[in-house]
Structures are given as structure tokens and as C-alpha cells.
């Protein structure tokens, strides 16, 4: 299976929720930026830590590994730096700043210093604002990227294509044998990994 087929299957698995920039970035191949970009300077250890904590809040460790165990922050940093255009990078970093500002405003601490229930509250507010922004754009032909949706799709894509996500959170068969395209799922069964 080539990369294009793998990405198509991930998109199908995620209900077709991968956005055009993520999909085009992956299908077109990632390129190393030859010029200095905002992303290269902005992924400081603090920014990666913030990305890791936001991702872990979205995909927490339960009976399966969380986003931090899958190193989703590394995936997101690589995708943003190597595959996203500058406009999308700016939206991403503005979104990270916005999350920290919301945390400071609500709890007078940065997001990484918050308790899990406080982090969830901040992300619920960010999500609510994201849906409102998307509703405002519904009649626009060309939509502006929205941080929360951008982040969430990268977190899910990074998680479910990682080894912990594919082998522990999804049903996984290392050597699948024959292809059977129509297998009914039993109640409570995990979705299949690719």
C-alpha cells in the first residue's frame, strides 16, 4: 500500500474529516522549507509542551495510551513545519497563543499548569468559538482555517497513524491474511486499524 492509499483510508476511517490542507500536504509530499519560516522559530520546547498537553486533553490516557504516549506533538510539529503553508502556520501559532491567553484570563496560569478539568473547560470554550467562526463562514466560497479544527484533525491523524494508536486503541492484526471487505462489527468492538 502506498502513502496515498494509506491517507485515503485514514480519511475514510476518520469519517472524511481530514481537511484539504492536511490531505494535500500529505499527498503532495512534505517539503523542507528553504527559507526561515515562523514555524521553525516557533516550535520551542514550550510550544511543543503546550501542543502535547492540548493533544493529551483531547486524547487522554485511559485503558489505551494517550496522545503523549503516541508522541502526537512531534507529528503535529512536523506537519505544521513541513507540510502547511505559511498562512496555516500563522493560524496554528495564533491559536496556541489564544489557548494560553484564555487560560491566563480564566485561571491566571498557562494551559500546561492547569488541572485536567480546567483544561477541558478551556478547550470547550475554544471549540465553541471555533463552531461560531465556522458558522460565520458558511456562505464564504473560500473558508479561512480555524485553529481548533486544524489542531484536532492533526491530533487524531497523528494518534491513529501512530503505533500506540493503531495497535492499542484500534483493533490490529499484524498479519491480516486474506482481505475481507465486509466484516460486521460486534457491539463494543474497536474499529480496525489499517
PDB file of C-alpha atoms in Angstrom:
ATOM      1  CA  UNK A   1       0.000   0.000   0.000  1.00  0.00           C
ATOM      2  CA  UNK A   2       1.416   3.372  -0.941  1.00  0.00           C
ATOM      3  CA  UNK A   3       1.146   6.571   1.089  1.00  0.00           C
ATOM      4  CA  UNK A   4      -1.769   7.955  -0.947  1.00  0.00           C
ATOM      5  CA  UNK A   5      -3.831   4.856  -0.329  1.00  0.00           C
ATOM      6  CA  UNK A   6      -2.950   4.897   3.385  1.00  0.00           C
ATOM      7  CA  UNK A   7      -4.054   8.540   3.693  1.00  0.00           C
ATOM      8  CA  UNK A   8      -7.295   7.849   1.848  1.00  0.00           C
ATOM      9  CA  UNK A   9      -8.019   5.024   4.247  1.00  0.00           C
ATOM     10  CA  UNK A  10      -7.239   7.212   7.273  1.00  0.00           C
ATOM     11  CA  UNK A  11      -9.604   9.853   5.899  1.00  0.00           C
ATOM     12  CA  UNK A  12     -12.285   7.214   5.478  1.00  0.00           C
ATOM     13  CA  UNK A  13     -11.619   5.907   8.990  1.00  0.00           C
ATOM     14  CA  UNK A  14     -11.982   9.403  10.412  1.00  0.00           C
ATOM     15  CA  UNK A  15     -15.255   9.895   8.607  1.00  0.00           C
ATOM     16  CA  UNK A  16     -13.765  12.002   5.850  1.00  0.00           C
ATOM     17  CA  UNK A  17     -12.829  14.769   8.261  1.00  0.00           C
ATOM     18  CA  UNK A  18      -9.304  15.439   7.038  1.00  0.00           C
ATOM     19  CA  UNK A  19      -9.162  18.955   5.676  1.00  0.00           C
ATOM     20  CA  UNK A  20      -7.839  19.879   2.278  1.00  0.00           C
ATOM     21  CA  UNK A  21      -4.578  21.397   3.618  1.00  0.00           C
ATOM     22  CA  UNK A  22      -3.735  18.286   5.632  1.00  0.00           C
ATOM     23  CA  UNK A  23      -4.631  15.976   2.788  1.00  0.00           C
ATOM     24  CA  UNK A  24      -2.889  17.998   0.093  1.00  0.00           C
ATOM     25  CA  UNK A  25       0.164  18.388   2.285  1.00  0.00           C
ATOM     26  CA  UNK A  26       0.423  14.648   2.768  1.00  0.00           C
ATOM     27  CA  UNK A  27      -0.450  13.672  -0.791  1.00  0.00           C
ATOM     28  CA  UNK A  28       1.786  16.293  -2.341  1.00  0.00           C
ATOM     29  CA  UNK A  29       4.669  15.285  -0.172  1.00  0.00           C
ATOM     30  CA  UNK A  30       6.288  17.321   2.520  1.00  0.00           C
ATOM     31  CA  UNK A  31       8.919  19.839   1.598  1.00  0.00           C
ATOM     32  CA  UNK A  32      11.644  21.253   3.690  1.00  0.00           C
ATOM     33  CA  UNK A  33      11.372  24.997   3.945  1.00  0.00           C
ATOM     34  CA  UNK A  34      14.403  26.598   2.417  1.00  0.00           C
ATOM     35  CA  UNK A  35      13.667  29.981   3.923  1.00  0.00           C
ATOM     36  CA  UNK A  36      13.242  30.845   7.538  1.00  0.00           C
ATOM     37  CA  UNK A  37       9.627  30.463   8.493  1.00  0.00           C
ATOM     38  CA  UNK A  38       7.650  31.346  11.560  1.00  0.00           C
ATOM     39  CA  UNK A  39       7.176  27.659  12.304  1.00  0.00           C
ATOM     40  CA  UNK A  40      10.859  26.874  12.597  1.00  0.00           C
ATOM     41  CA  UNK A  41      11.300  29.602  15.177  1.00  0.00           C
ATOM     42  CA  UNK A  42       8.037  28.979  17.000  1.00  0.00           C
ATOM     43  CA  UNK A  43       8.287  25.293  17.891  1.00  0.00           C
ATOM     44  CA  UNK A  44      10.194  25.933  21.055  1.00  0.00           C
ATOM     45  CA  UNK A  45      10.188  23.284  23.786  1.00  0.00           C
ATOM     46  CA  UNK A  46       7.428  25.324  25.478  1.00  0.00           C
ATOM     47  CA  UNK A  47       5.307  25.308  22.305  1.00  0.00           C
ATOM     48  CA  UNK A  48       5.777  21.535  21.923  1.00  0.00           C
ATOM     49  CA  UNK A  49       4.817  21.067  25.562  1.00  0.00           C
ATOM     50  CA  UNK A  50       1.658  23.123  25.028  1.00  0.00           C
ATOM     51  CA  UNK A  51       0.816  21.096  21.907  1.00  0.00           C
ATOM     52  CA  UNK A  52       1.374  17.859  23.863  1.00  0.00           C
ATOM     53  CA  UNK A  53      -0.924  18.959  26.705  1.00  0.00           C
ATOM     54  CA  UNK A  54      -3.700  20.116  24.363  1.00  0.00           C
ATOM     55  CA  UNK A  55      -3.466  16.834  22.442  1.00  0.00           C
ATOM     56  CA  UNK A  56      -3.483  14.820  25.683  1.00  0.00           C
ATOM     57  CA  UNK A  57      -6.604  16.695  26.798  1.00  0.00           C
ATOM     58  CA  UNK A  58      -8.305  15.749  23.520  1.00  0.00           C
ATOM     59  CA  UNK A  59      -6.997  12.137  23.583  1.00  0.00           C
ATOM     60  CA  UNK A  60      -6.286  11.312  27.250  1.00  0.00           C
ATOM     61  CA  UNK A  61      -4.700   8.123  28.503  1.00  0.00           C
ATOM     62  CA  UNK A  62      -7.377   5.654  29.553  1.00  0.00           C
ATOM     63  CA  UNK A  63      -7.159   1.896  29.141  1.00  0.00           C
ATOM     64  CA  UNK A  64      -5.332   2.823  25.935  1.00  0.00           C
ATOM     65  CA  UNK A  65      -2.312   5.136  25.548  1.00  0.00           C
ATOM     66  CA  UNK A  66      -2.967   8.861  25.238  1.00  0.00           C
ATOM     67  CA  UNK A  67      -1.678  11.399  22.751  1.00  0.00           C
ATOM     68  CA  UNK A  68       1.573  11.981  24.654  1.00  0.00           C
ATOM     69  CA  UNK A  69       2.436   8.270  24.559  1.00  0.00           C
ATOM     70  CA  UNK A  70       1.913   8.383  20.791  1.00  0.00           C
ATOM     71  CA  UNK A  71       4.161  11.488  20.552  1.00  0.00           C
ATOM     72  CA  UNK A  72       1.433  13.336  18.700  1.00  0.00           C
ATOM     73  CA  UNK A  73       3.187  16.650  19.394  1.00  0.00           C
ATOM     74  CA  UNK A  74       6.135  15.525  17.242  1.00  0.00           C
ATOM     75  CA  UNK A  75       3.769  14.592  14.412  1.00  0.00           C
ATOM     76  CA  UNK A  76       1.935  17.918  14.633  1.00  0.00           C
ATOM     77  CA  UNK A  77       5.194  19.905  14.697  1.00  0.00           C
ATOM     78  CA  UNK A  78       6.482  18.085  11.619  1.00  0.00           C
ATOM     79  CA  UNK A  79       3.223  18.512   9.719  1.00  0.00           C
ATOM     80  CA  UNK A  80       2.953  22.208  10.535  1.00  0.00           C
ATOM     81  CA  UNK A  81       6.607  22.912   9.717  1.00  0.00           C
ATOM     82  CA  UNK A  82       6.968  20.809   6.597  1.00  0.00           C
ATOM     83  CA  UNK A  83       3.521  20.472   5.042  1.00  0.00           C
ATOM     84  CA  UNK A  84       1.395  23.503   5.892  1.00  0.00           C
ATOM     85  CA  UNK A  85       1.596  26.802   4.028  1.00  0.00           C
ATOM     86  CA  UNK A  86       2.673  29.909   5.922  1.00  0.00           C
ATOM     87  CA  UNK A  87      -0.908  31.174   6.277  1.00  0.00           C
ATOM     88  CA  UNK A  88      -1.928  27.933   8.026  1.00  0.00           C
ATOM     89  CA  UNK A  89       1.186  28.044  10.204  1.00  0.00           C
ATOM     90  CA  UNK A  90       0.265  31.536  11.388  1.00  0.00           C
ATOM     91  CA  UNK A  91      -3.263  30.388  12.249  1.00  0.00           C
ATOM     92  CA  UNK A  92      -1.804  27.484  14.202  1.00  0.00           C
ATOM     93  CA  UNK A  93       0.580  29.586  16.288  1.00  0.00           C
ATOM     94  CA  UNK A  94      -2.028  32.295  16.854  1.00  0.00           C
ATOM     95  CA  UNK A  95      -4.311  29.541  18.124  1.00  0.00           C
ATOM     96  CA  UNK A  96      -1.700  28.313  20.571  1.00  0.00           C
ATOM     97  CA  UNK A  97      -1.296  31.860  21.892  1.00  0.00           C
ATOM     98  CA  UNK A  98      -5.073  32.191  22.144  1.00  0.00           C
ATOM     99  CA  UNK A  99      -5.311  28.996  24.247  1.00  0.00           C
ATOM    100  CA  UNK A 100      -2.712  30.349  26.670  1.00  0.00           C
ATOM    101  CA  UNK A 101      -4.437  33.750  26.828  1.00  0.00           C
ATOM    102  CA  UNK A 102      -7.778  32.061  27.597  1.00  0.00           C
ATOM    103  CA  UNK A 103      -6.057  30.055  30.348  1.00  0.00           C
ATOM    104  CA  UNK A 104      -4.452  33.172  31.833  1.00  0.00           C
ATOM    105  CA  UNK A 105      -7.744  35.041  31.669  1.00  0.00           C
ATOM    106  CA  UNK A 106      -9.741  32.270  33.343  1.00  0.00           C
ATOM    107  CA  UNK A 107      -7.237  30.827  35.839  1.00  0.00           C
ATOM    108  CA  UNK A 108      -4.207  33.157  35.810  1.00  0.00           C
ATOM    109  CA  UNK A 109      -1.984  30.244  34.762  1.00  0.00           C
ATOM    110  CA  UNK A 110      -0.755  28.907  31.446  1.00  0.00           C
ATOM    111  CA  UNK A 111      -2.569  25.934  29.885  1.00  0.00           C
ATOM    112  CA  UNK A 112       0.179  23.464  30.837  1.00  0.00           C
ATOM    113  CA  UNK A 113      -0.163  24.474  34.502  1.00  0.00           C
ATOM    114  CA  UNK A 114      -3.913  23.811  34.636  1.00  0.00           C
ATOM    115  CA  UNK A 115      -5.662  20.809  36.157  1.00  0.00           C
ATOM    116  CA  UNK A 116      -7.310  18.387  33.683  1.00  0.00           C
ATOM    117  CA  UNK A 117     -10.845  19.654  34.387  1.00  0.00           C
ATOM    118  CA  UNK A 118      -9.680  23.261  33.861  1.00  0.00           C
ATOM    119  CA  UNK A 119      -8.030  22.295  30.559  1.00  0.00           C
ATOM    120  CA  UNK A 120     -11.249  20.654  29.385  1.00  0.00           C
ATOM    121  CA  UNK A 121     -13.174  23.821  30.239  1.00  0.00           C
ATOM    122  CA  UNK A 122     -10.750  25.976  28.237  1.00  0.00           C
ATOM    123  CA  UNK A 123     -10.918  23.652  25.216  1.00  0.00           C
ATOM    124  CA  UNK A 124     -14.722  23.563  25.375  1.00  0.00           C
ATOM    125  CA  UNK A 125     -14.712  27.360  25.102  1.00  0.00           C
ATOM    126  CA  UNK A 126     -12.209  27.244  22.243  1.00  0.00           C
ATOM    127  CA  UNK A 127     -14.356  24.628  20.487  1.00  0.00           C
ATOM    128  CA  UNK A 128     -17.490  26.731  20.964  1.00  0.00           C
ATOM    129  CA  UNK A 129     -15.731  29.730  19.390  1.00  0.00           C
ATOM    130  CA  UNK A 130     -14.494  27.539  16.532  1.00  0.00           C
ATOM    131  CA  UNK A 131     -18.013  26.385  15.689  1.00  0.00           C
ATOM    132  CA  UNK A 132     -19.224  30.005  15.820  1.00  0.00           C
ATOM    133  CA  UNK A 133     -16.411  31.050  13.454  1.00  0.00           C
ATOM    134  CA  UNK A 134     -17.259  28.202  11.099  1.00  0.00           C
ATOM    135  CA  UNK A 135     -20.928  29.224  11.092  1.00  0.00           C
ATOM    136  CA  UNK A 136     -19.931  32.773  10.135  1.00  0.00           C
ATOM    137  CA  UNK A 137     -18.010  31.400   7.145  1.00  0.00           C
ATOM    138  CA  UNK A 138     -20.703  29.062   5.902  1.00  0.00           C
ATOM    139  CA  UNK A 139     -21.586  31.309   2.935  1.00  0.00           C
ATOM    140  CA  UNK A 140     -17.974  32.086   2.011  1.00  0.00           C
ATOM    141  CA  UNK A 141     -16.647  30.278  -1.024  1.00  0.00           C
ATOM    142  CA  UNK A 142     -13.134  30.069   0.377  1.00  0.00           C
ATOM    143  CA  UNK A 143     -13.040  29.294   4.096  1.00  0.00           C
ATOM    144  CA  UNK A 144     -10.352  30.571   6.440  1.00  0.00           C
ATOM    145  CA  UNK A 145      -8.589  27.906   8.504  1.00  0.00           C
ATOM    146  CA  UNK A 146      -9.757  27.608  12.110  1.00  0.00           C
ATOM    147  CA  UNK A 147      -7.202  26.650  14.741  1.00  0.00           C
ATOM    148  CA  UNK A 148      -9.294  24.225  16.781  1.00  0.00           C
ATOM    149  CA  UNK A 149     -10.345  22.114  13.784  1.00  0.00           C
ATOM    150  CA  UNK A 150      -6.817  22.254  12.389  1.00  0.00           C
ATOM    151  CA  UNK A 151      -5.366  21.068  15.703  1.00  0.00           C
ATOM    152  CA  UNK A 152      -7.944  18.362  16.291  1.00  0.00           C
ATOM    153  CA  UNK A 153      -7.580  16.794  12.853  1.00  0.00           C
ATOM    154  CA  UNK A 154      -3.794  16.716  13.212  1.00  0.00           C
ATOM    155  CA  UNK A 155      -4.065  15.214  16.713  1.00  0.00           C
ATOM    156  CA  UNK A 156      -6.441  12.474  15.513  1.00  0.00           C
ATOM    157  CA  UNK A 157      -4.431  11.776  12.379  1.00  0.00           C
ATOM    158  CA  UNK A 158      -1.177  11.658  14.351  1.00  0.00           C
ATOM    159  CA  UNK A 159      -2.676   9.431  17.020  1.00  0.00           C
ATOM    160  CA  UNK A 160      -4.428   6.873  14.836  1.00  0.00           C
ATOM    161  CA  UNK A 161      -1.473   6.544  12.472  1.00  0.00           C
ATOM    162  CA  UNK A 162       0.990   6.072  15.354  1.00  0.00           C
ATOM    163  CA  UNK A 163       1.949   2.628  16.601  1.00  0.00           C
ATOM    164  CA  UNK A 164       0.203   3.026  20.002  1.00  0.00           C
ATOM    165  CA  UNK A 165      -2.932   4.432  18.377  1.00  0.00           C
ATOM    166  CA  UNK A 166      -3.117   1.824  15.631  1.00  0.00           C
ATOM    167  CA  UNK A 167      -2.208  -1.192  17.751  1.00  0.00           C
ATOM    168  CA  UNK A 168      -3.721  -0.360  21.155  1.00  0.00           C
ATOM    169  CA  UNK A 169      -6.673   1.986  20.515  1.00  0.00           C
ATOM    170  CA  UNK A 170      -7.815   0.196  17.355  1.00  0.00           C
ATOM    171  CA  UNK A 171      -8.213  -3.493  16.632  1.00  0.00           C
ATOM    172  CA  UNK A 172      -4.983  -4.548  14.967  1.00  0.00           C
ATOM    173  CA  UNK A 173      -3.871  -7.722  13.257  1.00  0.00           C
ATOM    174  CA  UNK A 174      -0.177  -7.712  12.410  1.00  0.00           C
ATOM    175  CA  UNK A 175      -0.530 -10.304   9.665  1.00  0.00           C
ATOM    176  CA  UNK A 176      -4.109  -9.930   8.470  1.00  0.00           C
ATOM    177  CA  UNK A 177      -4.225 -12.804   5.978  1.00  0.00           C
ATOM    178  CA  UNK A 178      -6.929 -12.587   3.341  1.00  0.00           C
ATOM    179  CA  UNK A 179      -8.862  -9.415   2.597  1.00  0.00           C
ATOM    180  CA  UNK A 180     -12.468  -9.480   3.695  1.00  0.00           C
ATOM    181  CA  UNK A 181     -14.159  -6.187   2.814  1.00  0.00           C
ATOM    182  CA  UNK A 182     -17.354  -6.757   4.774  1.00  0.00           C
ATOM    183  CA  UNK A 183     -16.971  -7.914   8.361  1.00  0.00           C
ATOM    184  CA  UNK A 184     -19.749  -6.969  10.781  1.00  0.00           C
ATOM    185  CA  UNK A 185     -18.600  -5.235  13.973  1.00  0.00           C
ATOM    186  CA  UNK A 186     -19.705  -6.696  17.258  1.00  0.00           C
ATOM    187  CA  UNK A 187     -21.113  -4.377  19.913  1.00  0.00           C
ATOM    188  CA  UNK A 188     -18.242  -2.671  21.767  1.00  0.00           C
ATOM    189  CA  UNK A 189     -15.610  -3.859  19.299  1.00  0.00           C
ATOM    190  CA  UNK A 190     -12.807  -1.458  18.391  1.00  0.00           C
ATOM    191  CA  UNK A 191     -12.599  -0.123  14.833  1.00  0.00           C
ATOM    192  CA  UNK A 192      -9.952  -1.829  12.727  1.00  0.00           C
ATOM    193  CA  UNK A 193      -6.531  -0.319  12.164  1.00  0.00           C
ATOM    194  CA  UNK A 194      -5.215  -0.183   8.621  1.00  0.00           C
TER     195      UNK A 194
END
